[in-house]
Amino acid sequence: MNKQRRLCAALTLTALTLLAVPLAVRAAEPVKVGFLVKQAEEPWFQDEWRYAEQAAKDKGFTLVKIGIPNGEKMMAAIDNLAAQKAVGFVICAPDVKLGVAVNRAAKRHNLKVMSVDDQLVDGAGKPIADIPHMGISGYEIGNQAGLAMIAEMKVRGWKLDEVGALRVAFDQLPTARDRTMGAIDALKAAGLPVANVVDAPQAKTDTESAFNAANIAFTKNAKFKRWVAVGLNDEAALGAVRAAEGRGIKQDAMLAIGIGGSQTALNEFTKPTPTGFFGTVLISPKRHGYETAVAVFEWATQGKAPPPVTLTAGTLMTRQNQTELRKQMGL
Ligand code: FCA
């Protein structure tokens, strides 16, 4: 009897120990949150990652950063996060039409998902309602870029009917279309003739693609001696500036305004002589990186769901106000 009781106690102890080990290991493991971006080499996304890392440090979770240049890499990344027992992820997908696939994969693995910058859509092009989103108000921010061009053209004494308006376009991405259309609408409202608007569709959203697109557009429209240019981001505007320079259209005849305000823009502003890259609408990679990472963490660990849609604002940044403005925005 005694022997039996001792054996029983020993077995119970062993069982408890076995149970306790994995529990202890699990408790020591930090919570993991993924942050997947379509273009990891772009300064904007580097900034987003940097602020998301800051959030991870402040809140005590681990950030898993993965670049997802295409759909295949994106699906592999989500599986990878699940295998690592992540609790959720923030995503800027390589194609917003992958929304349904993202949602399905997240649900299958029981991962919380939130989109950043580019809102995910379903097969019909409608935003996916149960994926919370943080992005910019594309049309308003584009409009701001357009209004800033009007103001600067006035300063320079340009006549609107003599100016070509280059729209570096990436219309398959709704926010890109909204941003550039917002700018063009501002120009048209101020009296720029519709016939002066030249579309330059880019194959990708980087500087090289914008350069190629702009080059073709300038060649076809050599009648314009002065240009304004807009695109979805700083890289698009910069591609147009570089293409213009290649054709002898310099700072005094080129007025490009980007959107973003990351290193791509800062590099232009710190050149000794001003280029055709006049300004950018500064948006906040801090809000987008930090707040989305925290939102997914708190959603997964505290059940606090993020608001369905959060749109952030922008401010015109030029050579003159860059230092002050970035400081104001905590960048
Ligand atoms: C999109 C663009 C990026 C950046 C971001 C806020 O994802 O592709 O360049 O502008 O929105």
Tab-separated table of C-alpha atoms and ligand atoms in Angstrom:
chain	number	residue	atom	x	y	z
A	1	MET	CA	0.000	0.000	0.000
A	2	ASN	CA	2.683	2.397	1.069
A	3	LYS	CA	4.754	1.446	-1.928
A	4	GLN	CA	1.772	1.977	-4.169
A	5	ARG	CA	1.084	5.410	-2.741
A	6	ARG	CA	4.714	6.408	-3.191
A	7	LEU	CA	4.636	5.241	-6.793
A	8	CYS	CA	1.460	7.176	-7.390
A	9	ALA	CA	2.956	10.352	-5.922
A	10	ALA	CA	6.060	9.929	-8.007
A	11	LEU	CA	4.000	9.476	-11.149
A	12	THR	CA	1.945	12.542	-10.357
A	13	LEU	CA	5.085	14.553	-9.822
A	14	THR	CA	6.508	13.371	-13.131
A	15	ALA	CA	3.302	14.226	-14.912
A	16	LEU	CA	3.219	17.667	-13.334
A	17	THR	CA	6.843	18.273	-14.235
A	18	LEU	CA	6.197	17.235	-17.822
A	19	LEU	CA	3.254	19.600	-17.981
A	20	ALA	CA	5.118	22.416	-16.304
A	21	VAL	CA	8.110	22.385	-18.641
A	22	PRO	CA	6.293	23.320	-21.820
A	23	LEU	CA	4.215	25.856	-19.891
A	24	ALA	CA	7.334	27.515	-18.545
A	25	VAL	CA	8.928	27.508	-21.987
A	26	ARG	CA	5.781	28.977	-23.486
A	27	ALA	CA	5.571	31.734	-20.879
A	28	ALA	CA	9.149	32.772	-21.585
A	29	GLU	CA	8.549	32.983	-25.333
A	30	PRO	CA	7.693	36.527	-26.390
A	31	VAL	CA	4.580	37.225	-28.434
A	32	LYS	CA	5.380	37.559	-32.133
A	33	VAL	CA	3.763	39.999	-34.532
A	34	GLY	CA	4.570	39.954	-38.259
A	35	PHE	CA	5.060	43.044	-40.432
A	36	LEU	CA	4.942	42.196	-44.128
A	37	VAL	CA	5.698	44.825	-46.773
A	38	LYS	CA	5.613	44.714	-50.554
A	39	GLN	CA	8.769	46.744	-51.189
A	40	ALA	CA	11.264	46.326	-48.377
A	41	GLU	CA	13.974	48.315	-50.178
A	42	GLU	CA	11.835	51.472	-50.319
A	43	PRO	CA	12.768	54.035	-47.620
A	44	TRP	CA	9.110	54.483	-46.627
A	45	PHE	CA	8.829	50.808	-45.686
A	46	GLN	CA	12.209	50.844	-43.946
A	47	ASP	CA	10.853	53.694	-41.816
A	48	GLU	CA	7.623	51.840	-41.090
A	49	TRP	CA	9.624	48.831	-39.948
A	50	ARG	CA	11.838	51.003	-37.773
A	51	TYR	CA	8.849	52.479	-35.926
A	52	ALA	CA	7.194	49.068	-35.644
A	53	GLU	CA	10.419	47.819	-34.003
A	54	GLN	CA	10.128	50.709	-31.588
A	55	ALA	CA	6.587	49.607	-30.743
A	56	ALA	CA	7.777	46.038	-30.176
A	57	LYS	CA	10.449	47.286	-27.772
A	58	ASP	CA	8.020	49.544	-25.900
A	59	LYS	CA	5.275	46.917	-25.565
A	60	GLY	CA	7.461	43.860	-25.140
A	61	PHE	CA	6.728	41.768	-28.220
A	62	THR	CA	8.904	40.480	-31.052
A	63	LEU	CA	8.503	41.903	-34.544
A	64	VAL	CA	8.970	39.556	-37.493
A	65	LYS	CA	9.731	41.586	-40.633
A	66	ILE	CA	9.324	39.923	-44.016
A	67	GLY	CA	9.525	41.445	-47.499
A	68	ILE	CA	6.795	40.124	-49.812
A	69	PRO	CA	7.494	41.259	-53.387
A	70	ASN	CA	4.922	38.855	-54.888
A	71	GLY	CA	1.909	36.702	-54.036
A	72	GLU	CA	3.873	33.503	-53.669
A	73	LYS	CA	6.313	35.043	-51.176
A	74	MET	CA	3.361	36.590	-49.366
A	75	MET	CA	1.599	33.240	-48.852
A	76	ALA	CA	4.856	31.624	-47.744
A	77	ALA	CA	5.413	34.453	-45.259
A	78	ILE	CA	1.980	33.983	-43.690
A	79	ASP	CA	2.589	30.217	-43.341
A	80	ASN	CA	5.990	30.986	-41.875
A	81	LEU	CA	4.433	33.305	-39.268
A	82	ALA	CA	1.947	30.606	-38.311
A	83	ALA	CA	4.753	28.041	-37.958
A	84	GLN	CA	6.548	30.498	-35.634
A	85	LYS	CA	3.335	30.805	-33.590
A	86	ALA	CA	2.942	34.505	-34.298
A	87	VAL	CA	-0.358	35.985	-33.084
A	88	GLY	CA	-1.007	38.206	-36.089
A	89	PHE	CA	0.481	40.521	-38.688
A	90	VAL	CA	0.357	43.897	-40.387
A	91	ILE	CA	0.498	43.762	-44.173
A	92	CYS	CA	1.068	45.988	-47.194
A	93	ALA	CA	0.426	43.431	-49.938
A	94	PRO	CA	2.151	43.344	-53.343
A	95	ASP	CA	-1.301	43.425	-54.965
A	96	VAL	CA	-4.449	44.561	-53.157
A	97	LYS	CA	-6.513	42.029	-55.102
A	98	LEU	CA	-4.884	39.315	-52.987
A	99	GLY	CA	-7.188	40.435	-50.169
A	100	VAL	CA	-9.365	37.331	-50.119
A	101	ALA	CA	-6.310	35.035	-50.064
A	102	VAL	CA	-4.786	37.022	-47.190
A	103	ASN	CA	-8.008	36.920	-45.205
A	104	ARG	CA	-8.433	33.182	-45.746
A	105	ALA	CA	-4.849	32.361	-44.785
A	106	ALA	CA	-5.090	34.505	-41.651
A	107	LYS	CA	-8.352	32.857	-40.579
A	108	ARG	CA	-7.017	29.347	-41.273
A	109	HIS	CA	-4.020	29.997	-39.023
A	110	ASN	CA	-6.010	31.980	-36.463
A	111	LEU	CA	-3.867	35.090	-37.006
A	112	LYS	CA	-5.113	38.658	-36.561
A	113	VAL	CA	-4.514	40.715	-39.690
A	114	MET	CA	-4.522	44.444	-40.341
A	115	SER	CA	-3.536	46.216	-43.574
A	116	VAL	CA	-1.374	49.306	-43.824
A	117	ASP	CA	-0.993	51.846	-46.682
A	118	ASP	CA	-2.781	49.773	-49.348
A	119	GLN	CA	-6.286	48.621	-48.440
A	120	LEU	CA	-7.051	45.026	-49.423
A	121	VAL	CA	-10.014	44.397	-51.699
A	122	ASP	CA	-12.150	41.408	-52.704
A	123	GLY	CA	-12.760	40.027	-56.191
A	124	ALA	CA	-15.211	42.825	-56.936
A	125	GLY	CA	-12.722	45.512	-55.879
A	126	LYS	CA	-14.567	46.265	-52.622
A	127	PRO	CA	-12.503	46.814	-49.441
A	128	ILE	CA	-12.552	43.749	-47.197
A	129	ALA	CA	-14.560	44.927	-44.219
A	130	ASP	CA	-13.178	42.580	-41.569
A	131	ILE	CA	-9.536	43.538	-42.165
A	132	PRO	CA	-8.891	46.786	-40.257
A	133	HIS	CA	-6.893	49.336	-42.221
A	134	MET	CA	-4.634	52.306	-41.648
A	135	GLY	CA	-3.755	54.392	-44.690
A	136	ILE	CA	-3.623	57.943	-45.966
A	137	SER	CA	-6.580	59.856	-47.338
A	138	GLY	CA	-5.220	59.478	-50.860
A	139	TYR	CA	-7.413	61.934	-52.730
A	140	GLU	CA	-7.015	64.725	-50.149
A	141	ILE	CA	-3.284	64.296	-49.974
A	142	GLY	CA	-2.989	64.307	-53.762
A	143	ASN	CA	-5.157	67.407	-53.797
A	144	GLN	CA	-2.757	69.056	-51.367
A	145	ALA	CA	0.126	68.298	-53.753
A	146	GLY	CA	-1.875	69.860	-56.614
A	147	LEU	CA	-2.666	72.993	-54.616
A	148	ALA	CA	0.996	73.369	-53.693
A	149	MET	CA	1.894	73.202	-57.394
A	150	ILE	CA	-0.616	75.931	-58.193
A	151	ALA	CA	0.844	78.153	-55.477
A	152	GLU	CA	4.416	77.617	-56.683
A	153	MET	CA	3.471	78.149	-60.336
A	154	LYS	CA	2.037	81.522	-59.286
A	155	VAL	CA	5.299	82.392	-57.561
A	156	ARG	CA	7.185	81.475	-60.722
A	157	GLY	CA	4.764	83.322	-62.972
A	158	TRP	CA	3.932	80.271	-65.108
A	159	LYS	CA	0.895	80.405	-67.393
A	160	LEU	CA	-1.275	77.351	-66.767
A	161	ASP	CA	-2.110	76.782	-70.425
A	162	GLU	CA	1.593	76.457	-71.292
A	163	VAL	CA	2.362	73.880	-68.640
A	164	GLY	CA	2.260	70.114	-69.130
A	165	ALA	CA	0.985	68.124	-66.131
A	166	LEU	CA	2.601	64.726	-65.893
A	167	ARG	CA	0.655	62.116	-63.921
A	168	VAL	CA	2.947	59.198	-63.209
A	169	ALA	CA	0.186	56.621	-62.922
A	170	PHE	CA	-0.204	53.273	-61.218
A	171	ASP	CA	-3.954	52.940	-61.521
A	172	GLN	CA	-4.282	49.285	-60.529
A	173	LEU	CA	-3.634	50.443	-56.963
A	174	PRO	CA	-6.671	52.430	-55.734
A	175	THR	CA	-4.715	54.690	-53.356
A	176	ALA	CA	-2.290	55.513	-56.187
A	177	ARG	CA	-5.139	56.479	-58.481
A	178	ASP	CA	-6.813	58.521	-55.733
A	179	ARG	CA	-3.602	60.389	-54.937
A	180	THR	CA	-2.714	61.327	-58.518
A	181	MET	CA	-6.319	62.140	-59.471
A	182	GLY	CA	-6.586	64.379	-56.422
A	183	ALA	CA	-3.592	66.341	-57.669
A	184	ILE	CA	-4.831	66.593	-61.250
A	185	ASP	CA	-8.288	67.700	-60.083
A	186	ALA	CA	-6.706	70.544	-58.127
A	187	LEU	CA	-4.791	71.627	-61.250
A	188	LYS	CA	-7.891	71.450	-63.439
A	189	ALA	CA	-9.976	73.350	-60.903
A	190	ALA	CA	-7.377	76.126	-61.028
A	191	GLY	CA	-7.666	76.340	-64.801
A	192	LEU	CA	-5.057	73.983	-66.228
A	193	PRO	CA	-6.483	72.745	-69.560
A	194	VAL	CA	-7.535	69.070	-69.515
A	195	ALA	CA	-5.573	68.556	-72.745
A	196	ASN	CA	-2.342	69.396	-70.910
A	197	VAL	CA	-2.642	66.387	-68.615
A	198	VAL	CA	-0.313	63.600	-69.704
A	199	ASP	CA	-0.578	60.121	-68.178
A	200	ALA	CA	2.617	58.121	-67.766
A	201	PRO	CA	1.733	54.618	-66.568
A	202	GLN	CA	4.533	52.998	-64.574
A	203	ALA	CA	5.036	49.229	-64.400
A	204	LYS	CA	6.128	49.281	-60.750
A	205	THR	CA	6.061	51.916	-58.028
A	206	ASP	CA	9.818	52.574	-57.954
A	207	THR	CA	12.014	55.359	-59.355
A	208	GLU	CA	13.283	53.387	-62.330
A	209	SER	CA	9.794	52.537	-63.572
A	210	ALA	CA	8.699	56.140	-63.135
A	211	PHE	CA	11.802	57.320	-65.007
A	212	ASN	CA	10.989	55.050	-67.950
A	213	ALA	CA	7.337	56.071	-68.006
A	214	ALA	CA	8.146	59.779	-67.803
A	215	ASN	CA	10.782	59.543	-70.525
A	216	ILE	CA	8.248	58.210	-73.019
A	217	ALA	CA	5.718	60.869	-72.030
A	218	PHE	CA	8.224	63.728	-72.402
A	219	THR	CA	9.305	62.465	-75.829
A	220	LYS	CA	5.732	62.334	-77.042
A	221	ASN	CA	4.889	65.783	-75.663
A	222	ALA	CA	7.925	67.875	-76.502
A	223	LYS	CA	5.680	70.877	-77.134
A	224	PHE	CA	5.563	71.622	-73.405
A	225	LYS	CA	8.582	73.535	-72.160
A	226	ARG	CA	7.449	73.584	-68.556
A	227	TRP	CA	6.128	70.728	-66.492
A	228	VAL	CA	4.541	69.877	-63.212
A	229	ALA	CA	4.664	66.230	-62.128
A	230	VAL	CA	2.930	64.109	-59.551
A	231	GLY	CA	2.970	60.431	-58.645
A	232	LEU	CA	1.805	58.146	-55.856
A	233	ASN	CA	5.061	58.470	-53.906
A	234	ASP	CA	8.407	60.271	-53.835
A	235	GLU	CA	10.000	57.645	-56.072
A	236	ALA	CA	7.428	58.323	-58.811
A	237	ALA	CA	7.982	62.093	-58.636
A	238	LEU	CA	11.746	61.629	-58.556
A	239	GLY	CA	11.700	59.365	-61.630
A	240	ALA	CA	9.938	62.174	-63.508
A	241	VAL	CA	12.523	64.721	-62.307
A	242	ARG	CA	15.451	62.555	-63.426
A	243	ALA	CA	13.835	61.901	-66.829
A	244	ALA	CA	13.242	65.645	-67.267
A	245	GLU	CA	16.871	66.429	-66.388
A	246	GLY	CA	17.963	63.938	-69.037
A	247	ARG	CA	16.074	65.999	-71.591
A	248	GLY	CA	17.447	69.330	-70.408
A	249	ILE	CA	14.337	70.280	-68.415
A	250	LYS	CA	15.903	71.610	-65.222
A	251	GLN	CA	14.733	73.018	-61.933
A	252	ASP	CA	13.472	76.295	-63.467
A	253	ALA	CA	11.129	74.398	-65.815
A	254	MET	CA	10.196	71.414	-63.649
A	255	LEU	CA	8.005	71.336	-60.575
A	256	ALA	CA	7.462	67.902	-59.067
A	257	ILE	CA	5.804	67.159	-55.766
A	258	GLY	CA	5.986	63.715	-54.223
A	259	ILE	CA	4.147	61.990	-51.415
A	260	GLY	CA	5.961	60.392	-48.495
A	261	GLY	CA	8.813	62.435	-47.082
A	262	SER	CA	11.244	59.614	-46.354
A	263	GLN	CA	14.910	59.417	-47.347
A	264	THR	CA	14.191	59.626	-51.095
A	265	ALA	CA	12.856	63.156	-50.606
A	266	LEU	CA	15.438	64.155	-48.000
A	267	ASN	CA	18.281	63.226	-50.365
A	268	GLU	CA	16.909	65.702	-52.895
A	269	PHE	CA	16.456	68.439	-50.308
A	270	THR	CA	20.014	68.161	-49.060
A	271	LYS	CA	21.634	68.529	-52.492
A	272	PRO	CA	23.533	71.832	-52.673
A	273	THR	CA	21.403	73.184	-55.536
A	274	PRO	CA	17.629	72.680	-55.718
A	275	THR	CA	16.385	70.137	-58.277
A	276	GLY	CA	12.982	69.840	-59.946
A	277	PHE	CA	11.877	67.907	-56.870
A	278	PHE	CA	10.242	70.908	-55.239
A	279	GLY	CA	8.452	69.249	-52.372
A	280	THR	CA	6.587	66.308	-50.960
A	281	VAL	CA	3.506	65.806	-48.853
A	282	LEU	CA	4.978	64.430	-45.657
A	283	ILE	CA	2.969	61.539	-44.248
A	284	SER	CA	3.758	59.603	-41.088
A	285	PRO	CA	5.631	56.288	-41.237
A	286	LYS	CA	5.693	56.561	-37.455
A	287	ARG	CA	1.934	56.391	-37.125
A	288	HIS	CA	1.647	53.717	-39.798
A	289	GLY	CA	4.455	51.540	-38.416
A	290	TYR	CA	4.079	52.044	-34.683
A	291	GLU	CA	0.318	52.203	-34.350
A	292	THR	CA	-0.513	49.243	-36.594
A	293	ALA	CA	2.008	46.975	-34.850
A	294	VAL	CA	0.595	47.929	-31.447
A	295	ALA	CA	-2.960	47.501	-32.730
A	296	VAL	CA	-2.360	43.925	-33.877
A	297	PHE	CA	-0.502	43.089	-30.645
A	298	GLU	CA	-3.318	44.413	-28.451
A	299	TRP	CA	-5.989	42.847	-30.602
A	300	ALA	CA	-4.404	39.406	-30.294
A	301	THR	CA	-3.438	39.616	-26.624
A	302	GLN	CA	-6.207	41.777	-25.142
A	303	GLY	CA	-9.060	41.280	-27.587
A	304	LYS	CA	-9.137	44.991	-28.398
A	305	ALA	CA	-10.090	45.200	-32.102
A	306	PRO	CA	-8.678	48.183	-34.053
A	307	PRO	CA	-11.098	50.661	-35.678
A	308	PRO	CA	-12.151	49.476	-39.167
A	309	VAL	CA	-10.445	52.349	-41.008
A	310	THR	CA	-7.987	55.028	-39.862
A	311	LEU	CA	-6.885	57.672	-42.364
A	312	THR	CA	-3.869	59.826	-41.611
A	313	ALA	CA	-3.100	63.331	-42.858
A	314	GLY	CA	-0.114	64.978	-44.552
A	315	THR	CA	1.680	68.344	-44.678
A	316	LEU	CA	3.647	69.964	-47.500
A	317	MET	CA	7.370	69.661	-46.918
A	318	THR	CA	9.986	71.590	-48.905
A	319	ARG	CA	13.683	72.374	-48.545
A	320	GLN	CA	12.706	75.291	-46.342
A	321	ASN	CA	10.632	73.581	-43.660
A	322	GLN	CA	11.955	69.991	-43.745
A	323	THR	CA	13.915	70.009	-40.482
A	324	GLU	CA	11.279	71.811	-38.470
A	325	LEU	CA	8.403	69.765	-39.848
A	326	ARG	CA	10.012	66.387	-39.304
A	327	LYS	CA	10.795	67.380	-35.747
A	328	GLN	CA	7.189	68.428	-35.203
A	329	MET	CA	5.977	65.030	-36.401
A	330	GLY	CA	8.432	63.234	-34.130
A	331	LEU	CA	10.450	61.794	-37.032
B	1	FCA	C1	1.805	52.859	-51.014
B	1	FCA	C2	2.999	53.267	-51.854
B	1	FCA	C3	4.184	53.552	-50.965
B	1	FCA	C4	3.793	54.549	-49.869
B	1	FCA	C5	2.634	54.031	-49.078
B	1	FCA	C6	2.147	55.005	-48.035
B	1	FCA	O1	2.011	51.584	-50.495
B	1	FCA	O2	3.340	52.255	-52.771
B	1	FCA	O3	5.230	54.084	-51.734
B	1	FCA	O4	3.445	55.765	-50.463
B	1	FCA	O5	1.544	53.763	-49.952
